[in-house]
Tab-separated table of C-alpha atoms and ligand atoms in Angstrom:
chain	number	residue	atom	x	y	z
A	29	MET	CA	-6.426	9.588	-9.283
A	30	ARG	CA	-3.813	9.736	-12.405
A	31	ASP	CA	-1.059	11.623	-11.459
A	32	PHE	CA	1.462	9.657	-8.875
A	33	SER	CA	5.006	11.324	-9.496
A	34	GLY	CA	5.965	13.381	-6.603
A	35	LYS	CA	2.285	12.151	-4.547
A	36	THR	CA	2.737	10.193	-1.293
A	37	ALA	CA	1.679	7.090	-0.445
A	38	VAL	CA	1.268	5.902	3.143
A	39	ILE	CA	1.367	2.080	3.330
A	40	THR	CA	0.571	-0.174	6.654
A	41	GLY	CA	2.199	-3.102	6.661
A	42	GLY	CA	4.813	-2.211	4.300
A	43	ALA	CA	7.307	-4.230	4.819
A	44	SER	CA	6.404	-7.483	3.310
A	45	GLY	CA	3.867	-9.300	1.241
A	46	ILE	CA	1.331	-7.087	-0.226
A	47	GLY	CA	2.143	-4.255	1.327
A	48	HIS	CA	5.717	-4.309	0.611
A	49	ALA	CA	4.619	-4.944	-3.635
A	50	VAL	CA	2.250	-2.354	-3.660
A	51	ALA	CA	5.008	0.093	-2.041
A	52	THR	CA	7.575	-1.307	-4.874
A	53	ARG	CA	4.728	-0.564	-7.454
A	54	LEU	CA	3.742	2.799	-6.168
A	55	GLY	CA	7.510	3.837	-5.531
A	56	SER	CA	8.538	2.892	-9.037
A	57	GLU	CA	5.675	5.634	-10.432
A	58	GLY	CA	7.753	8.065	-8.457
A	59	MET	CA	5.550	8.519	-5.356
A	60	ASN	CA	7.283	9.231	-2.025
A	61	LEU	CA	6.459	6.328	0.408
A	62	VAL	CA	5.830	5.992	4.122
A	63	ILE	CA	6.288	2.567	5.183
A	64	ALA	CA	4.669	1.555	8.406
A	65	ASP	CA	4.991	-1.816	9.906
A	66	ILE	CA	5.089	-3.458	13.593
A	67	GLU	CA	8.361	-4.969	12.815
A	68	GLN	CA	11.083	-3.480	13.061
A	69	PRO	CA	14.283	-5.287	11.061
A	70	ALA	CA	11.671	-5.841	8.450
A	71	LEU	CA	10.890	-2.298	8.213
A	72	ASP	CA	14.366	-1.270	8.440
A	73	ALA	CA	15.411	-3.437	5.279
A	74	ALA	CA	12.590	-2.598	3.431
A	75	VAL	CA	13.461	1.241	3.976
A	76	ALA	CA	16.850	0.454	3.064
A	77	GLU	CA	15.704	-1.204	0.114
A	78	PHE	CA	13.780	1.559	-1.513
A	79	GLU	CA	16.431	4.234	-0.908
A	80	ALA	CA	19.056	2.196	-2.511
A	81	ASN	CA	15.990	2.530	-5.148
A	82	GLY	CA	16.188	6.284	-5.257
A	83	VAL	CA	12.633	6.444	-3.773
A	84	SER	CA	12.356	8.876	-1.132
A	85	VAL	CA	10.808	7.035	2.066
A	86	LEU	CA	10.027	7.233	5.740
A	87	GLY	CA	9.990	4.166	7.653
A	88	GLN	CA	7.776	4.412	10.783
A	89	ARG	CA	7.419	1.759	13.238
A	90	THR	CA	3.377	1.202	13.943
A	91	ASP	CA	0.969	-0.649	15.784
A	92	VAL	CA	-1.935	-0.105	13.707
A	93	ALA	CA	-4.153	-1.421	16.845
A	94	ASP	CA	-3.013	1.553	18.654
A	95	ASN	CA	-4.811	4.537	17.880
A	96	ASP	CA	-1.960	6.928	19.187
A	97	SER	CA	0.658	5.209	17.309
A	98	VAL	CA	-1.434	5.676	14.185
A	99	ARG	CA	-2.142	9.222	14.904
A	100	ALA	CA	1.737	9.695	15.307
A	101	LEU	CA	2.492	7.795	11.890
A	102	ALA	CA	-0.042	10.648	10.229
A	103	ALA	CA	2.074	13.336	12.027
A	104	ALA	CA	5.272	12.020	11.007
A	105	ALA	CA	3.805	11.442	6.988
A	106	ASP	CA	2.790	15.426	7.314
A	107	ASP	CA	6.400	16.356	8.907
A	108	ARG	CA	8.304	14.711	6.294
A	109	PHE	CA	6.171	14.851	2.960
A	110	GLY	CA	3.236	17.063	3.742
A	111	ASP	CA	0.039	15.835	1.892
A	112	VAL	CA	-1.091	12.493	1.519
A	113	HIS	CA	-2.320	11.427	-1.223
A	114	ILE	CA	-2.703	7.294	-1.526
A	115	LEU	CA	-3.393	5.338	2.227
A	116	PHE	CA	-3.534	1.590	1.444
A	117	ASN	CA	-4.659	0.267	4.923
A	118	ASN	CA	-3.175	-3.325	4.333
A	119	ALA	CA	-1.635	-4.340	7.716
A	120	GLY	CA	-3.106	-7.647	8.642
A	121	VAL	CA	-2.664	-10.785	10.937
A	122	ALA	CA	-4.439	-14.072	10.582
A	123	GLY	CA	-5.062	-16.571	13.668
A	124	GLY	CA	-7.217	-18.336	15.699
A	125	GLY	CA	-9.619	-21.357	15.226
A	126	PRO	CA	-13.030	-22.732	15.489
A	127	ILE	CA	-15.482	-20.218	17.176
A	128	LEU	CA	-16.142	-22.787	20.097
A	129	GLU	CA	-13.012	-22.874	21.133
A	130	PRO	CA	-12.270	-21.855	24.652
A	131	ASP	CA	-9.750	-19.389	26.281
A	132	ASP	CA	-8.804	-17.774	23.019
A	133	ILE	CA	-10.596	-14.064	23.339
A	134	GLY	CA	-6.996	-12.517	23.109
A	135	VAL	CA	-6.602	-13.962	19.938
A	136	TRP	CA	-10.035	-12.254	19.010
A	137	ASP	CA	-8.843	-8.768	20.365
A	138	TRP	CA	-5.631	-9.214	18.486
A	139	VAL	CA	-7.054	-10.057	14.942
A	140	LEU	CA	-10.040	-7.233	15.223
A	141	GLY	CA	-7.587	-4.991	16.771
A	142	VAL	CA	-4.729	-5.004	13.997
A	143	ASP	CA	-7.249	-6.118	10.979
A	144	LEU	CA	-10.478	-4.279	11.562
A	145	MET	CA	-9.769	-0.907	14.173
A	146	GLY	CA	-6.323	-0.897	12.634
A	147	VAL	CA	-8.084	0.152	9.451
A	148	ILE	CA	-10.364	2.417	11.385
A	149	TYR	CA	-7.851	3.973	13.134
A	150	GLY	CA	-6.473	4.740	9.499
A	151	ILE	CA	-9.203	6.016	8.073
A	152	LYS	CA	-9.759	8.573	11.187
A	153	ALA	CA	-5.954	9.859	11.252
A	154	PHE	CA	-5.616	10.294	7.395
A	155	GLY	CA	-8.854	10.689	5.537
A	156	PRO	CA	-10.012	14.172	6.945
A	157	GLN	CA	-6.481	15.619	5.917
A	158	MET	CA	-6.712	13.855	2.259
A	159	VAL	CA	-10.405	15.478	1.928
A	160	ALA	CA	-8.973	18.938	3.017
A	161	HIS	CA	-5.998	19.096	0.613
A	162	GLY	CA	-8.701	18.896	-2.260
A	163	GLU	CA	-6.434	17.249	-4.706
A	164	PRO	CA	-7.236	13.620	-6.317
A	165	CYS	CA	-6.846	11.018	-3.508
A	166	ALA	CA	-7.732	7.614	-2.636
A	167	ILE	CA	-7.961	5.256	0.590
A	168	VAL	CA	-7.584	1.156	-0.424
A	169	ASN	CA	-8.331	-0.866	2.553
A	170	THR	CA	-7.314	-4.500	2.284
A	171	ALA	CA	-10.026	-7.103	3.406
A	172	SER	CA	-9.634	-10.519	1.836
A	173	MET	CA	-12.158	-13.034	-0.200
A	174	ALA	CA	-13.101	-13.962	3.274
A	175	GLY	CA	-14.564	-10.397	3.660
A	176	LEU	CA	-17.083	-11.724	1.240
A	177	LEU	CA	-17.597	-15.424	1.984
A	178	PRO	CA	-17.318	-17.408	5.647
A	179	THR	CA	-14.451	-19.034	6.260
A	180	PRO	CA	-14.402	-21.757	8.726
A	181	SER	CA	-12.047	-21.884	11.653
A	182	LEU	CA	-11.123	-18.591	10.785
A	183	GLY	CA	-14.097	-16.626	12.685
A	184	SER	CA	-12.326	-13.926	14.034
A	185	TYR	CA	-10.482	-12.905	10.544
A	186	THR	CA	-13.766	-13.192	8.861
A	187	VAL	CA	-15.466	-11.199	11.551
A	188	ALA	CA	-12.682	-8.546	10.831
A	189	LYS	CA	-12.433	-8.721	7.114
A	190	TYR	CA	-16.185	-8.571	6.802
A	191	GLY	CA	-15.968	-5.299	8.921
A	192	VAL	CA	-13.584	-3.906	6.608
A	193	VAL	CA	-15.278	-4.356	3.320
A	194	ALA	CA	-18.455	-2.476	5.265
A	195	VAL	CA	-16.491	0.235	6.470
A	196	SER	CA	-15.115	0.739	3.097
A	197	GLU	CA	-18.422	0.293	1.311
A	198	VAL	CA	-20.044	3.201	4.016
A	199	LEU	CA	-17.092	5.533	3.315
A	200	SER	CA	-17.308	5.050	-0.259
A	201	LEU	CA	-21.025	5.993	-0.457
A	202	GLU	CA	-20.054	9.039	2.217
A	203	THR	CA	-17.410	10.770	0.117
A	204	ARG	CA	-17.803	9.742	-3.495
A	205	ASP	CA	-19.987	12.510	-4.953
A	206	THR	CA	-18.922	15.110	-2.904
A	207	THR	CA	-15.297	14.669	-2.548
A	208	ASN	CA	-12.067	14.180	-4.055
A	209	LEU	CA	-11.617	10.884	-2.119
A	210	ARG	CA	-12.098	7.759	-3.832
A	211	VAL	CA	-12.166	4.411	-1.630
A	212	SER	CA	-11.418	0.786	-3.018
A	213	VAL	CA	-11.454	-2.379	-0.828
A	214	LEU	CA	-9.127	-5.490	-1.914
A	215	CYS	CA	-10.362	-8.967	-1.554
A	216	PRO	CA	-7.713	-11.482	-2.755
A	217	GLY	CA	-7.662	-15.247	-2.309
A	218	PHE	CA	-4.349	-16.681	-1.620
A	219	VAL	CA	-1.121	-14.294	-2.182
A	220	ARG	CA	2.072	-15.703	-1.395
A	221	THR	CA	3.312	-13.807	1.413
A	222	ARG	CA	4.192	-14.405	5.350
A	223	ILE	CA	0.324	-14.398	6.372
A	224	ALA	CA	0.612	-17.874	7.939
A	225	ASP	CA	3.112	-16.815	9.978
A	226	SER	CA	1.559	-13.769	11.619
A	227	ASP	CA	1.866	-15.321	14.863
A	228	ARG	CA	5.384	-13.543	14.671
A	229	ASN	CA	3.743	-10.352	15.633
A	230	ILE	CA	1.552	-11.596	18.349
A	231	PRO	CA	1.869	-9.435	21.095
A	232	GLU	CA	3.789	-10.843	24.041
A	233	HIS	CA	1.189	-11.163	26.552
A	234	LEU	CA	-0.823	-13.347	24.051
A	235	ALA	CA	2.217	-15.172	23.003
A	236	SER	CA	1.373	-18.339	24.944
A	237	LEU	CA	-1.588	-18.884	23.113
A	238	THR	CA	0.688	-19.844	20.257
A	239	GLU	CA	2.707	-22.112	21.795
A	240	PRO	CA	3.234	-25.239	19.808
A	241	SER	CA	0.742	-27.823	19.475
A	242	GLU	CA	0.144	-30.743	17.058
A	243	GLU	CA	-3.295	-29.011	16.159
A	244	LEU	CA	-1.770	-25.639	15.763
A	245	GLU	CA	0.700	-27.263	13.540
A	246	PHE	CA	-1.270	-29.078	11.466
A	247	ARG	CA	-3.528	-25.896	10.883
A	248	ARG	CA	-0.408	-23.729	10.470
A	249	GLU	CA	1.261	-25.962	7.937
A	250	ALA	CA	-2.420	-26.344	5.901
A	251	ALA	CA	-2.366	-22.488	5.801
A	252	ARG	CA	1.216	-22.353	4.644
A	253	ASP	CA	0.388	-24.799	1.786
A	254	LEU	CA	-2.774	-22.636	0.617
A	255	VAL	CA	-0.367	-19.232	0.720
A	256	ALA	CA	2.359	-20.827	-1.091
A	257	SER	CA	-0.012	-22.076	-4.067
A	258	GLY	CA	-1.074	-18.269	-4.153
A	259	MET	CA	-0.667	-15.368	-6.459
A	260	PRO	CA	2.347	-13.517	-6.439
A	261	PRO	CA	2.018	-10.421	-4.619
A	262	SER	CA	3.444	-7.838	-7.686
A	263	GLU	CA	0.098	-9.052	-9.462
A	264	VAL	CA	-1.998	-8.069	-6.949
A	265	ALA	CA	-0.184	-4.670	-6.883
A	266	GLN	CA	-0.635	-4.077	-10.547
A	267	GLN	CA	-4.329	-4.620	-9.898
A	268	VAL	CA	-4.294	-2.017	-6.672
A	269	LEU	CA	-2.755	0.546	-9.068
A	270	GLU	CA	-5.151	0.086	-12.384
A	271	ALA	CA	-8.281	0.220	-9.662
A	272	ILE	CA	-7.043	3.445	-8.213
A	273	VAL	CA	-6.546	4.747	-11.931
A	274	ASP	CA	-9.889	3.228	-12.853
A	275	GLU	CA	-11.819	4.749	-9.402
A	276	ARG	CA	-12.808	0.812	-8.761
A	277	PHE	CA	-14.138	0.123	-5.816
A	278	TYR	CA	-14.261	-3.762	-5.299
A	279	ILE	CA	-10.516	-5.255	-6.092
A	280	LEU	CA	-10.764	-8.848	-6.740
A	281	PRO	CA	-7.702	-10.509	-7.837
A	282	HIS	CA	-9.021	-13.974	-8.032
A	283	PRO	CA	-12.071	-14.179	-10.485
A	284	GLN	CA	-12.587	-17.538	-9.907
A	285	TYR	CA	-14.735	-16.932	-6.576
A	286	GLY	CA	-17.301	-14.694	-8.206
A	287	GLU	CA	-19.396	-17.676	-8.811
A	288	GLU	CA	-19.366	-18.274	-5.049
A	289	ILE	CA	-20.325	-14.752	-4.138
A	290	VAL	CA	-23.488	-14.733	-6.472
A	291	ALA	CA	-24.477	-18.069	-4.549
A	292	ARG	CA	-24.086	-16.434	-1.492
A	293	ALA	CA	-26.331	-13.609	-2.019
A	294	GLN	CA	-28.814	-15.962	-3.778
A	295	HIS	CA	-28.714	-18.064	-0.496
A	296	ILE	CA	-29.197	-14.621	1.418
A	297	ALA	CA	-32.063	-13.427	-0.714
A	298	ALA	CA	-33.535	-16.712	-0.632
A	299	GLY	CA	-33.770	-16.823	3.180
A	300	GLY	CA	-32.093	-20.188	2.642
A	301	GLY	CA	-28.774	-21.818	4.643
A	302	VAL	CA	-25.026	-20.896	4.643
A	303	SER	CA	-22.851	-21.486	2.212
A	304	ALA	CA	-18.793	-21.243	2.512
A	305	TRP	CA	-15.745	-20.124	0.926
A	306	GLY	CA	-15.053	-23.490	-0.736
A	307	ILE	CA	-11.263	-23.730	-0.829
B	411	LIG	P1	2.509	-10.643	5.445
B	411	LIG	O1	2.603	-11.424	6.778
B	411	LIG	O2	3.547	-10.931	4.798
B	411	LIG	O3	2.276	-8.595	5.527
B	411	LIG	C1	1.780	-8.640	6.468
B	411	LIG	C2	2.353	-7.352	7.028
B	411	LIG	O4	1.599	-6.528	8.182
B	411	LIG	C3	3.644	-7.745	7.798
B	411	LIG	O5	4.822	-6.649	7.308
B	411	LIG	C4	3.225	-7.259	9.374
B	411	LIG	O6	4.791	-7.108	10.071
B	411	LIG	C5	2.411	-6.246	9.122
B	411	LIG	N1	1.776	-5.964	10.609
B	411	LIG	C6	1.489	-7.272	11.391
B	411	LIG	N2	0.441	-6.538	12.380
B	411	LIG	C7	0.975	-5.321	12.666
B	411	LIG	C8	0.324	-4.479	13.271
B	411	LIG	N3	0.024	-4.697	14.808
B	411	LIG	N4	0.720	-2.995	12.778
B	411	LIG	C9	1.827	-2.524	11.956
B	411	LIG	N5	1.831	-3.748	10.827
B	411	LIG	C10	1.520	-4.974	11.478
B	411	LIG	O7	1.061	-11.044	5.104
B	411	LIG	P2	0.323	-10.249	3.636
B	411	LIG	O8	-0.449	-11.270	3.033
B	411	LIG	O9	1.097	-9.036	2.852
B	411	LIG	O10	-0.601	-9.210	4.299
B	411	LIG	C11	-1.470	-8.162	3.847
B	411	LIG	C12	-3.107	-7.839	3.998
B	411	LIG	O11	-3.770	-8.833	3.338
B	411	LIG	C13	-3.384	-8.612	5.573
B	411	LIG	O12	-4.396	-7.529	5.676
B	411	LIG	C14	-4.280	-9.946	5.113
B	411	LIG	O13	-5.024	-10.063	6.132
B	411	LIG	C15	-4.773	-9.610	3.603
B	411	LIG	N6	-4.884	-10.784	2.811
B	411	LIG	C16	-3.701	-11.749	2.348
B	411	LIG	C17	-4.090	-12.908	1.677
B	411	LIG	C18	-2.816	-13.971	1.511
B	411	LIG	O14	-3.313	-15.109	1.158
B	411	LIG	N7	-1.533	-13.707	1.496
B	411	LIG	C19	-5.308	-13.035	1.181
B	411	LIG	C20	-6.514	-12.042	1.602
B	411	LIG	C21	-6.255	-11.343	2.545
């Protein structure tokens, strides 16, 4: 896809971090924006910012873990702008702890619901219409380096992100040779965003699972430090744009992890032991 001006992009999780940066980049290319996010104040602020910059924008409060909410997003995008040309399935949360931790199944539901089912709902709500309109278009799904390498203490996140890589790979194989749709999967290492504070969006009924404890605060601080040392989101956004133009499937903004991906593949092929993401 090369022509962006006047076309429409839908960005989930577009009020913060990587989603906000990609929206900014696509808005600067003259695209109409549909910003979908669960956090109303951040959504309002993002919409006001894009409007002030002269971008045509619709803000739609959306819970990507809720299929009806995602379908309502697709209807709202269609009402306002008509055909969609880019879908960035990006909203995500990180949470949970070691897999053997008891009584945290609600966190698994939350993380898998947002990070994996959110992507699947998005593909199903938008994909058929994107193919039907016949113009060049792209779906980019945000996974993570944790979708390519196992990440201890982030079991639910790793499972969800492996799933995002898998659904993206299959969708690409099913569409690339026969349709106008191109698919990419974004697998960053650390990026300077608010992901370490994902708990701000945990559903009310699970809030007790994130009540302050020494252990939880320790994990959260460690995650904040890693994220703070990460890449600026604007650099990721530039790579996403280039991948859409070049029709590249895998978007790996952190090439330093390439050797670990190769090592994992070699371990699998050799039937050996498991190797982790050596953060
Ligand atoms: P962020 O926390 O700054 O942004 C995430 C956005 O998703 C927020 O605006 C949040 O309100 C929204 N969101 C959360 N739950 C939602 C829901 N149920 N429905 C709709 N919106 C919801 O974090 P960041 O880093 O920008 O996250 C974007 C994506 O990047 C996520 O999928 C994350 O897993 C992924 N990622 C982030 C990395 C990092 O180091 N920051 C590394 C690898 C992947």
